[in-house]
Short mmCIF file of N, CA and C and ligand atoms in Angstrom, two decimals:
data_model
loop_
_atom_site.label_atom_id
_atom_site.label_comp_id
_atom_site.label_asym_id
_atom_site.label_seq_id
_atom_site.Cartn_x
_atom_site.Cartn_y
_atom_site.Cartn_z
N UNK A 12 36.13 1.62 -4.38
CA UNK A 12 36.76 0.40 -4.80
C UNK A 12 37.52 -0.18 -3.63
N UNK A 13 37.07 -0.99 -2.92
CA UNK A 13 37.54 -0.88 -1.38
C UNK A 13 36.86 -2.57 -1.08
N UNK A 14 37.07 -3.37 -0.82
CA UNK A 14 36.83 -4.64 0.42
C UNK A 14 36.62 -3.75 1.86
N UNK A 15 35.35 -3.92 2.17
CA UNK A 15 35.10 -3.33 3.33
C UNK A 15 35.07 -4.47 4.67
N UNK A 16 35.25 -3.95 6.04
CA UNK A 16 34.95 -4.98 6.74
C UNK A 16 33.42 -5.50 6.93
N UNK A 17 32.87 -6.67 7.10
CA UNK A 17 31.74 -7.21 7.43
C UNK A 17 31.36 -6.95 8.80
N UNK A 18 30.16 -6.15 9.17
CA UNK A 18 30.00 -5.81 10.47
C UNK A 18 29.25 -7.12 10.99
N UNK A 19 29.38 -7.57 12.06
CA UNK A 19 28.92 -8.61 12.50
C UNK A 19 27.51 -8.67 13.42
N UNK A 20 26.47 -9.68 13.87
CA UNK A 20 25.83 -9.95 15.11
C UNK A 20 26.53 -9.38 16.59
N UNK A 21 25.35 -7.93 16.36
CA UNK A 21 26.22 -7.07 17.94
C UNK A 21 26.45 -6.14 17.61
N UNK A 22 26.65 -5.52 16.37
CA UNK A 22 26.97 -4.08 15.90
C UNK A 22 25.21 -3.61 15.89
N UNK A 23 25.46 -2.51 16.35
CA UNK A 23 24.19 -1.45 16.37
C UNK A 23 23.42 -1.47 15.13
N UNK A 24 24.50 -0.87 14.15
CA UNK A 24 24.48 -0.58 13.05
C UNK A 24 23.40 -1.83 11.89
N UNK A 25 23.50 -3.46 12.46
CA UNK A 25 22.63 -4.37 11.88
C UNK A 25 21.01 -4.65 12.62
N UNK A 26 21.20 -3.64 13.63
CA UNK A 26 19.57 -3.53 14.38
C UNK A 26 19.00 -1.70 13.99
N UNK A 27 19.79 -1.07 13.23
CA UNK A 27 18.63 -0.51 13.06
C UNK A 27 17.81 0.11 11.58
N UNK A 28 17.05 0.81 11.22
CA UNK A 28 16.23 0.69 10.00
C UNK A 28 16.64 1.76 9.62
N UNK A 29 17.53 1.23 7.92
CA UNK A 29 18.29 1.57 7.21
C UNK A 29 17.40 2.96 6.76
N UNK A 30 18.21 4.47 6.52
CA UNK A 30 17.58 5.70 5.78
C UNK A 30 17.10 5.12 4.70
N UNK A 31 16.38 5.98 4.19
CA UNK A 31 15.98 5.93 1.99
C UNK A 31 17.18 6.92 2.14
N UNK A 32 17.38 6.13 0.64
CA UNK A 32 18.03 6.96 -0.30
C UNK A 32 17.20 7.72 -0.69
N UNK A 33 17.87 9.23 -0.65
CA UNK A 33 17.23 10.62 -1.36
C UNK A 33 17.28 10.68 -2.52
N UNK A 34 16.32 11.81 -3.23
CA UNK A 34 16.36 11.17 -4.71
C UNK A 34 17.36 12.07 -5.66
N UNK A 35 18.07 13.35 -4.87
CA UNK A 35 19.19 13.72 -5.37
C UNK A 35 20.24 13.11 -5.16
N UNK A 36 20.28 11.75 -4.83
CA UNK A 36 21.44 10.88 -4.17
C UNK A 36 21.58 9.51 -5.52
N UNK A 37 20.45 9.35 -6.28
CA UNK A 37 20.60 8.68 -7.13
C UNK A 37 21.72 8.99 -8.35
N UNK A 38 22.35 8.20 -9.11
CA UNK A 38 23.08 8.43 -9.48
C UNK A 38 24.62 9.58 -8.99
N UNK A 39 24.87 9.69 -8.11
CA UNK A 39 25.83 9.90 -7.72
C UNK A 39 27.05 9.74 -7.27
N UNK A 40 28.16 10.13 -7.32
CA UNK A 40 29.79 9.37 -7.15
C UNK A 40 29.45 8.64 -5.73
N UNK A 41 28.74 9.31 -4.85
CA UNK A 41 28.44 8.92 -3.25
C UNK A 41 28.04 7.11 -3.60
N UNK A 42 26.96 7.53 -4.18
CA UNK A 42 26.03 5.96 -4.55
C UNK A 42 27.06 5.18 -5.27
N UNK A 43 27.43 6.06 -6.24
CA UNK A 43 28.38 4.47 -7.07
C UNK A 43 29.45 3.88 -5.95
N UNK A 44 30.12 4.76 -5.46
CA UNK A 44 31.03 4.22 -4.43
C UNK A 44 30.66 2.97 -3.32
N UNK A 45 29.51 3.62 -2.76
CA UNK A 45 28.82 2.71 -2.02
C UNK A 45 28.61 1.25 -2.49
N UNK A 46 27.91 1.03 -3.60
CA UNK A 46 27.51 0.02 -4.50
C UNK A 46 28.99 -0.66 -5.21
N UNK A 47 29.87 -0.14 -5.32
CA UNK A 47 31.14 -0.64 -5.83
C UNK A 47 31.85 -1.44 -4.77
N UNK A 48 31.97 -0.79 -3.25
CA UNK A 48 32.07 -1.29 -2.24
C UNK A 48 31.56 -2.21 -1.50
N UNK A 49 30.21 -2.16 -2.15
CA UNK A 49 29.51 -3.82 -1.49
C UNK A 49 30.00 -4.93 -2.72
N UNK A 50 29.95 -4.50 -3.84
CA UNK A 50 30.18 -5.57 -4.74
C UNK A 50 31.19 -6.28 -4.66
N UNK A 51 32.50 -5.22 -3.70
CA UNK A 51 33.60 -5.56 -3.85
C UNK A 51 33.85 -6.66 -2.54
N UNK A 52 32.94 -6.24 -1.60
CA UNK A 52 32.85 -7.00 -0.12
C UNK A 52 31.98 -8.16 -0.40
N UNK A 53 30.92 -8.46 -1.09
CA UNK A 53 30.24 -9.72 -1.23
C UNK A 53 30.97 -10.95 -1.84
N UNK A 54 31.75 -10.18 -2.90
CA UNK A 54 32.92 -10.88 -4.20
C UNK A 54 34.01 -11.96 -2.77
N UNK A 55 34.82 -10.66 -1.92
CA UNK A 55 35.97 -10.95 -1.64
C UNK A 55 35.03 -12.01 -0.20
N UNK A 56 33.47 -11.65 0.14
CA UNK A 56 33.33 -12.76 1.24
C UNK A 56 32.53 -13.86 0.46
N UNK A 57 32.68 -13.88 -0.60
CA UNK A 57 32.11 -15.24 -1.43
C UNK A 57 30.46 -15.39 -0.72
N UNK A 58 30.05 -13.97 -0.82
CA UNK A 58 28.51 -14.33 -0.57
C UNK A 58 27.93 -13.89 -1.43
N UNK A 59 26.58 -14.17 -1.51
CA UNK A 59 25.62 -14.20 -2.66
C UNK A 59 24.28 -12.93 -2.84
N UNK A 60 24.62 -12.37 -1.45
CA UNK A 60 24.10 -10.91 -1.88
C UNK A 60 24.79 -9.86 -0.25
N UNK A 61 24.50 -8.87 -0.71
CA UNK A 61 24.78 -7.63 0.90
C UNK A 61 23.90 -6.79 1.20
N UNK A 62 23.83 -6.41 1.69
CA UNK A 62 22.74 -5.05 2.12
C UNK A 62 24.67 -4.04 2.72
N UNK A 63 23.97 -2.67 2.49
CA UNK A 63 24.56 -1.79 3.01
C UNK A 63 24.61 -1.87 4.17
N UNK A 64 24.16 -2.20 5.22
CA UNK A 64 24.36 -1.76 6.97
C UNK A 64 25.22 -3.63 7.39
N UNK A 65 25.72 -4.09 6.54
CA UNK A 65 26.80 -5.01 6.73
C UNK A 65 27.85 -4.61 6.16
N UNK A 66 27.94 -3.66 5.69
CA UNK A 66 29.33 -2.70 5.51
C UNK A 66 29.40 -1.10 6.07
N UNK A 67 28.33 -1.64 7.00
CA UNK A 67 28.43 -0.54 8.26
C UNK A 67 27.60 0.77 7.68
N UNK A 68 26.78 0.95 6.61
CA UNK A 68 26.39 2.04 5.73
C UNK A 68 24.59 1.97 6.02
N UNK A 69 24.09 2.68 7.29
CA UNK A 69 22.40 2.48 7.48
C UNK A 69 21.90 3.32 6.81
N UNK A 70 21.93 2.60 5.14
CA UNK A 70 21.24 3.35 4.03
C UNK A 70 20.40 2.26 3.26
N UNK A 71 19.27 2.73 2.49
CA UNK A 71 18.35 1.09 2.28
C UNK A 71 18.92 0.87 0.95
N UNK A 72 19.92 0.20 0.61
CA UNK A 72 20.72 -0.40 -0.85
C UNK A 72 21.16 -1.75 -0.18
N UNK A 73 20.23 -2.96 -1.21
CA UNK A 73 20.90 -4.11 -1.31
C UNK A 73 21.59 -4.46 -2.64
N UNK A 74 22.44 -5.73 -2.56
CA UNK A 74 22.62 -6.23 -3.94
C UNK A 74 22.55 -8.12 -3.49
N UNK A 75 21.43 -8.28 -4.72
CA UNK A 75 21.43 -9.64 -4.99
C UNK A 75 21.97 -10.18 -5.93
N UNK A 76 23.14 -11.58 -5.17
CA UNK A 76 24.33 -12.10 -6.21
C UNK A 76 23.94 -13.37 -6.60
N UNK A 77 22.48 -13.72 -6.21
CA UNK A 77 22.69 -15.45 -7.16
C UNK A 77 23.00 -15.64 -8.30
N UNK A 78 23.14 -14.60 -9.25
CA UNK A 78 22.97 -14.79 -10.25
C UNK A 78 25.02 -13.70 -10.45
N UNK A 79 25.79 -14.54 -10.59
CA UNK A 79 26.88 -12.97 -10.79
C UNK A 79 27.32 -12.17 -11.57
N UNK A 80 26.87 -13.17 -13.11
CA UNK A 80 26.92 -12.42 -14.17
C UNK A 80 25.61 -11.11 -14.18
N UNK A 81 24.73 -11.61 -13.46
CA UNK A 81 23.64 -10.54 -13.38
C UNK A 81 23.26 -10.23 -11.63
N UNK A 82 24.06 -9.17 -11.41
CA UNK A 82 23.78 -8.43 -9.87
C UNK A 82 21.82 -7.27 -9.96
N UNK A 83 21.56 -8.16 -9.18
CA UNK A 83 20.53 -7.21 -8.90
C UNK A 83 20.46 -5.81 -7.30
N UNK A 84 20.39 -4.56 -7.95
CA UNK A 84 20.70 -3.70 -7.22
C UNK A 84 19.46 -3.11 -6.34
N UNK A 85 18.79 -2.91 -5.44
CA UNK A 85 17.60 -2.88 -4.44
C UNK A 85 17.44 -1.88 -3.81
N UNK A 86 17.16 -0.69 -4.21
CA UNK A 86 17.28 0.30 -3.60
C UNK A 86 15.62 0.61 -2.85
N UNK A 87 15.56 1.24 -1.56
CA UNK A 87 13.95 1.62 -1.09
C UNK A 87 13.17 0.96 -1.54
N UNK A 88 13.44 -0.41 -1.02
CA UNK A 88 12.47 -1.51 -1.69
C UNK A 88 10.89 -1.53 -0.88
N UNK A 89 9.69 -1.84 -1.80
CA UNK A 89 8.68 -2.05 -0.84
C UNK A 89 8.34 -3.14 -1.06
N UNK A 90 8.15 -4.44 -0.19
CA UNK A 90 8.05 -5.91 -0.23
C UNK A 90 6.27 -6.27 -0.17
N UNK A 91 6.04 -7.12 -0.75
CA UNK A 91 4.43 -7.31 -1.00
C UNK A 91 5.02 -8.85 -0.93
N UNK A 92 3.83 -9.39 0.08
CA UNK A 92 3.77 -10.85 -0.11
C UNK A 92 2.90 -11.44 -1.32
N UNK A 93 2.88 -12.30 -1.95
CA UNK A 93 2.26 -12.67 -3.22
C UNK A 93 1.48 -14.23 -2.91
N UNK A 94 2.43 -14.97 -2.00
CA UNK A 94 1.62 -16.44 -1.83
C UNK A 94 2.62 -16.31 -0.37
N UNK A 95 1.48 -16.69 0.80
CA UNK A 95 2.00 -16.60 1.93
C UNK A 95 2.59 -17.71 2.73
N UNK A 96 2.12 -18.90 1.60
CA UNK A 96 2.14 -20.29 1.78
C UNK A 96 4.03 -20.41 2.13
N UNK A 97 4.03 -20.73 3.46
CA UNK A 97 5.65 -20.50 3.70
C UNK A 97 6.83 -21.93 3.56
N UNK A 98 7.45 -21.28 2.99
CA UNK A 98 8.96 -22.47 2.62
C UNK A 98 10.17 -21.81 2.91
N UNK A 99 10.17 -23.30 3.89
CA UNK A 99 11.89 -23.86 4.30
C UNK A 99 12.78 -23.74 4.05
N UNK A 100 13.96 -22.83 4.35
CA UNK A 100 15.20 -23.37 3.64
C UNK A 100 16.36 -23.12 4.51
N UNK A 101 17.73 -23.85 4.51
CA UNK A 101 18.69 -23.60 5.54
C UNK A 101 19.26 -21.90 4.90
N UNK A 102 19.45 -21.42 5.83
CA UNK A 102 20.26 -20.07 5.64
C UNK A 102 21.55 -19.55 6.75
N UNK A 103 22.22 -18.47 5.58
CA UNK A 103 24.01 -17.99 6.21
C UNK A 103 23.39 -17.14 6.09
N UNK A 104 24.54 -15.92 6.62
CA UNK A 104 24.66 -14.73 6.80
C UNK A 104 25.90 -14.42 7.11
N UNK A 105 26.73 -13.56 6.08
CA UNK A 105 28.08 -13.07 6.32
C UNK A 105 28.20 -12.13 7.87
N UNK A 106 27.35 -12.09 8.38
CA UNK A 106 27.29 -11.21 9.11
C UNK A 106 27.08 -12.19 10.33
N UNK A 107 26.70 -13.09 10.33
CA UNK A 107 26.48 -14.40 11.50
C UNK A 107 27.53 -15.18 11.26
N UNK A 108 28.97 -15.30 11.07
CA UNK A 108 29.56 -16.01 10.29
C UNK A 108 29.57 -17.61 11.13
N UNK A 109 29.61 -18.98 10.38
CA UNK A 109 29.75 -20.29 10.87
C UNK A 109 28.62 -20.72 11.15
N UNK A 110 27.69 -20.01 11.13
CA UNK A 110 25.96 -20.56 11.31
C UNK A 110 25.11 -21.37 10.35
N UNK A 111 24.43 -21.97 10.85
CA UNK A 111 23.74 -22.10 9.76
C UNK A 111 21.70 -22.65 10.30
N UNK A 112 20.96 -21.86 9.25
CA UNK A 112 19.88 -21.90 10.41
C UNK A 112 18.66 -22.18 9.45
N UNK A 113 17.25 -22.73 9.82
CA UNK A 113 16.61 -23.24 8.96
C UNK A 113 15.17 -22.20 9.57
N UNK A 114 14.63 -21.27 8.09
CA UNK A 114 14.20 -20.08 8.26
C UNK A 114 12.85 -20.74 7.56
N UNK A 115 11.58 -20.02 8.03
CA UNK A 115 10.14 -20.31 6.77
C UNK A 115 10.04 -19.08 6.32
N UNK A 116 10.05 -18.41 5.40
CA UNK A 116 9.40 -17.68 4.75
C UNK A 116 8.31 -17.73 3.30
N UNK A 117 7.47 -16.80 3.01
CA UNK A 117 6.45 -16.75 2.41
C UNK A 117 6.87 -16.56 1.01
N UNK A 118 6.35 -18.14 0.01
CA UNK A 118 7.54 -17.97 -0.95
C UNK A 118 7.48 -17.31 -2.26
N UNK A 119 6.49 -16.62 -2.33
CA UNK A 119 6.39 -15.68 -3.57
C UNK A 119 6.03 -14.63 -2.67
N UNK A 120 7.09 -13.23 -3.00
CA UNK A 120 7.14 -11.92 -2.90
C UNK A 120 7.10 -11.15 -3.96
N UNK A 121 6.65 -9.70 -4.41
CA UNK A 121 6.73 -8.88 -5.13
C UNK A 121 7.32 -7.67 -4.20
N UNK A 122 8.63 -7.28 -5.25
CA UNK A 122 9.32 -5.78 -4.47
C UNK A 122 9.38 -4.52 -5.47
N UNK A 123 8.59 -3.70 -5.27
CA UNK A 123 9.03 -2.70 -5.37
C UNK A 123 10.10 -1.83 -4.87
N UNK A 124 10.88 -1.24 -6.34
CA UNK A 124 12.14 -0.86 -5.75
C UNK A 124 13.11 0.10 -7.16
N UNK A 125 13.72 1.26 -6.32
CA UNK A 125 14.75 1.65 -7.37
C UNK A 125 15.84 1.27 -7.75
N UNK A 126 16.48 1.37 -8.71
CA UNK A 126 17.65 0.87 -9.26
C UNK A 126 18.33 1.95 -8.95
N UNK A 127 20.04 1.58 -9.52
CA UNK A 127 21.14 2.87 -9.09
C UNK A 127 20.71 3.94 -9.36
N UNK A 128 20.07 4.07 -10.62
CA UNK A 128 19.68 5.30 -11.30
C UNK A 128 18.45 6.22 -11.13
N UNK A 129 17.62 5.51 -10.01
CA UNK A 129 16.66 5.93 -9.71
C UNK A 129 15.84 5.62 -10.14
N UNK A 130 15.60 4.03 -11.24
CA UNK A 130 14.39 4.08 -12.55
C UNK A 130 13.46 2.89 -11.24
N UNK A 131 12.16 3.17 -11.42
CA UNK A 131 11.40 2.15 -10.33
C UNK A 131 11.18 0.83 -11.36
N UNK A 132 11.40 -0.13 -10.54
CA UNK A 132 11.36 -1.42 -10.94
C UNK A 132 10.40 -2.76 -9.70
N UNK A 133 9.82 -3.45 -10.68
CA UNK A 133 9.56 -4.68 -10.46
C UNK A 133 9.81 -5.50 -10.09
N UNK A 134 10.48 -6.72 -8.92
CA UNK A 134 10.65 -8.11 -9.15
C UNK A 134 9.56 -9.09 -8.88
N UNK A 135 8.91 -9.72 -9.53
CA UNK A 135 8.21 -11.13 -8.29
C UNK A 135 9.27 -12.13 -8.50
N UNK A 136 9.22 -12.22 -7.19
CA UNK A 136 9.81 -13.72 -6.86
C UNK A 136 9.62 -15.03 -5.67
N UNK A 137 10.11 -15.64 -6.38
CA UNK A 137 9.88 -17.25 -5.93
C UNK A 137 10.41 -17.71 -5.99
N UNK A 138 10.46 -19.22 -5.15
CA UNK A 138 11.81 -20.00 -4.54
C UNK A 138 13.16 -19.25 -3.91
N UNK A 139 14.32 -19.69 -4.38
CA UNK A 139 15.28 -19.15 -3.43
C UNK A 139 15.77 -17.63 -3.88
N UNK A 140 15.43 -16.89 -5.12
CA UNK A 140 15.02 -15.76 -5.08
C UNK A 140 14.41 -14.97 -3.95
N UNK A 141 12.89 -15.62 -3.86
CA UNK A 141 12.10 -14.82 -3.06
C UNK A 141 12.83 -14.88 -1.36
N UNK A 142 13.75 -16.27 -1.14
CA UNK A 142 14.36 -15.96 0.06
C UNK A 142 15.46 -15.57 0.16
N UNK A 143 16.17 -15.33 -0.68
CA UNK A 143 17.82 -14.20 -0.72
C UNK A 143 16.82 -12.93 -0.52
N UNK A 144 15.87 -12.27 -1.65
CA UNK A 144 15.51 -11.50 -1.28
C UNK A 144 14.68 -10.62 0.01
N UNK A 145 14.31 -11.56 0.37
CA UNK A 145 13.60 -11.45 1.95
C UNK A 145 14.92 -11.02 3.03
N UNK A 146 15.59 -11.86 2.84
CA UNK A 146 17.19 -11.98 3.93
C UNK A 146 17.63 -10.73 3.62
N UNK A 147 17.98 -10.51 2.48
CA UNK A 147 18.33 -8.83 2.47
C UNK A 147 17.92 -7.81 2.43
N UNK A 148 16.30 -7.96 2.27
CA UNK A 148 15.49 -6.91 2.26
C UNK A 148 15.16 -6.58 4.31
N UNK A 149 15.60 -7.64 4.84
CA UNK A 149 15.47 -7.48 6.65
C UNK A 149 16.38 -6.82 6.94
N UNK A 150 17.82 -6.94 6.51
CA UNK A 150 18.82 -6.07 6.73
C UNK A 150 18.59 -4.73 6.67
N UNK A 151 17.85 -4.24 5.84
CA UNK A 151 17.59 -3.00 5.78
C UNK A 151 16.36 -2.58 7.34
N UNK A 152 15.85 -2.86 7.75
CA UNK A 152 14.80 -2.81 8.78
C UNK A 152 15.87 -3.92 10.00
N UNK A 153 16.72 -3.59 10.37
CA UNK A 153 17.37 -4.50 11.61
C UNK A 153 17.39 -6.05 11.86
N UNK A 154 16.85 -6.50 11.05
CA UNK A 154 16.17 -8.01 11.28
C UNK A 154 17.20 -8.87 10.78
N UNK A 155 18.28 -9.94 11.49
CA UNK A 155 18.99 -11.31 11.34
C UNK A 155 18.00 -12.31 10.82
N UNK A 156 18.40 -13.30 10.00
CA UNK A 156 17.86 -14.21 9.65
C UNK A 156 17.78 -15.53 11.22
N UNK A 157 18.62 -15.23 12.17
CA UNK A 157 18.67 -15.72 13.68
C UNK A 157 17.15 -15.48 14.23
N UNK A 158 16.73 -14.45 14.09
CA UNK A 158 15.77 -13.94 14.52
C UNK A 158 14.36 -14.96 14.07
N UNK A 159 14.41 -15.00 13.05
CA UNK A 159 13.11 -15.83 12.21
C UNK A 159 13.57 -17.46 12.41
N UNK A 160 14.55 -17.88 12.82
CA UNK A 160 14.87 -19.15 13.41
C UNK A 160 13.20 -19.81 13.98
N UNK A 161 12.34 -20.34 14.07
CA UNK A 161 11.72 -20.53 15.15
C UNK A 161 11.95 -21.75 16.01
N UNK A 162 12.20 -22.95 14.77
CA UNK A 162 12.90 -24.05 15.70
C UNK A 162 14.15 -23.53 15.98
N UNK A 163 14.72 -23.45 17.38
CA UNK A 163 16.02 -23.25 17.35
C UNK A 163 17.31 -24.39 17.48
N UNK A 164 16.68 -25.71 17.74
CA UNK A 164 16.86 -26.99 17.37
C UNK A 164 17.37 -26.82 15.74
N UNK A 165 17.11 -26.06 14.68
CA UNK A 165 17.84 -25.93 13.83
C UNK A 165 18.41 -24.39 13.62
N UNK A 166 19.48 -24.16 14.43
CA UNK A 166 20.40 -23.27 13.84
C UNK A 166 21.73 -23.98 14.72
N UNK A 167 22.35 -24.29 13.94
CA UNK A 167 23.43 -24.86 14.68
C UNK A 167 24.95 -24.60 13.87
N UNK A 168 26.20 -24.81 14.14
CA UNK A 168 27.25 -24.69 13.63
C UNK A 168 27.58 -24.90 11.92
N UNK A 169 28.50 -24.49 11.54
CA UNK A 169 28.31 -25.05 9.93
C UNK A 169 29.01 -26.44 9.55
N UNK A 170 29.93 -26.77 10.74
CA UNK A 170 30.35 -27.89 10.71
C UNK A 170 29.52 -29.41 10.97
N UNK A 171 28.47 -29.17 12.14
CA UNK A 171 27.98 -29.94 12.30
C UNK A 171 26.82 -29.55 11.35
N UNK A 172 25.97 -28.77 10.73
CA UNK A 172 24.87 -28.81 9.28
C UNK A 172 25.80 -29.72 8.50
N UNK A 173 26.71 -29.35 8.50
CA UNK A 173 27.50 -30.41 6.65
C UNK A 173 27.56 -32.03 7.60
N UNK A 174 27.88 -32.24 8.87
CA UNK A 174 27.63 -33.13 8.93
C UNK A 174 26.62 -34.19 9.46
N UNK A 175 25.57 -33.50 10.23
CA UNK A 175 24.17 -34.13 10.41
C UNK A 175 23.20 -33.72 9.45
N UNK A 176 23.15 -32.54 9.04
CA UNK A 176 21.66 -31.87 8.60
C UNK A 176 21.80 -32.09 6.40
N UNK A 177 22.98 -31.79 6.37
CA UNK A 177 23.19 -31.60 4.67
C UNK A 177 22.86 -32.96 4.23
N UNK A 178 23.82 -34.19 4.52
CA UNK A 178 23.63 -35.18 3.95
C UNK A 178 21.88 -35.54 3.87
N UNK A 179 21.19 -35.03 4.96
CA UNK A 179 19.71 -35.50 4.74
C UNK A 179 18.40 -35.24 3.35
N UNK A 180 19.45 -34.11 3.08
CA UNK A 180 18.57 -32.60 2.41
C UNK A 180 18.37 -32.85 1.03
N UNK A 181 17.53 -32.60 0.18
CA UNK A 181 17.20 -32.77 -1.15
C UNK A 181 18.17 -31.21 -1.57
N UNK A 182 18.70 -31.68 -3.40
CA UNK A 182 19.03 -30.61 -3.46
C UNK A 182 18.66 -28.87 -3.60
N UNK A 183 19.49 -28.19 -3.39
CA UNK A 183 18.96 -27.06 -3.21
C UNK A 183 18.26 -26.62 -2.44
N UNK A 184 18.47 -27.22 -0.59
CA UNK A 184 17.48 -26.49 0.20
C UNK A 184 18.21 -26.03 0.86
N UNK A 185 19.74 -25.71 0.54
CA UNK A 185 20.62 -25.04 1.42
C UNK A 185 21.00 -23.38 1.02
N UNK A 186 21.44 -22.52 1.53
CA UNK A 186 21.40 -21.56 0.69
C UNK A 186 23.31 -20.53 1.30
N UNK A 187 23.84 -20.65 0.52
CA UNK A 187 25.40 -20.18 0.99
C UNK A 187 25.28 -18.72 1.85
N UNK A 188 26.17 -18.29 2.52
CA UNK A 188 26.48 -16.91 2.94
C UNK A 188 25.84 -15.75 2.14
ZN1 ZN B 202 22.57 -11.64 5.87
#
């Protein structure tokens, strides 16, 4: 039960590829702690999902917050592309803080993946699902959303996105921290 610090762009710890969780590790005080501690660090940095190795932990557990009444928990996920046909969207990263950068990814994914408890689960997803989930599913394998930038003509400050790039944008092609 802890606000952890956000490790930033430059820590080791966000370049390299997060352990599996073991499967005597499921359900355990270790795991709940962990998972209580990101919830508590995503909450207090008003972002919308975490991976573990942004609270310094190179273990493969994300949590996705678009939704906050309903947290989705991501454990040893395996990512399947579903439609490769790729879409746009501006993206943060608590971990890049003041950025803001315009990423393509492939917009229907299917993940295989465990929950806290170890039960294997399903998602497909699409639209800004399928790209929260992508963003945090890289965290686990070293990968910044900086990285997949290709125009780099769009990653620029967050001050100047709200004031050249946002006003242009249809809604919902922006996507928060
Ligand atoms: Zn991120």
């Amino acid at each position: 039960m802890a606000i952890r610090t956000i490790t930033r762009m430059g820590n080791p710890v966000l370049r390299q590829t997060a352990r599996l969780v073991q499967p005597e590790e499921f359900g355990s005080p270790w795991l709940k702690g962990l998972l209580q501690d990101m919830r508590d660090s995503m909450v207090a940095a008003e972002g919308i999902g975490i991976a573990a190795p942004q609270i310094g932990e190179s273990v493969q557990v994300a949590i996705l917050g678009l939704d906050p009444e309903n947290l989705i928990v991501v454990i040893n996920p395996r990512i399947h592309v579903v439609d490769s046909t790729l879409s746009g969207l501006w993206e943060g990263c608590l971990s890049v803080p003041g950025l803001r950068g315009y990423v393509e990814r492939p917009r229907a994914v299917r993940v295989d993946y465990y929950d806290e408890s170890g039960e294997e689960k399903t998602i497909n997803a699409d639209g800004m699902l399928a790209t929260v989930m992508q963003h945090e599913l890289d965290h686990l394998f070293g990968t910044l959303y900086v990285d997949r930038v290709t125009d780099k003509t769009k990653l620029m400050f967050i001050e100047e996105y709200r004031d050249f790039v946002l006003p242009t944008l249809a809604a919902g092609s922006d996507i928060p921290d």
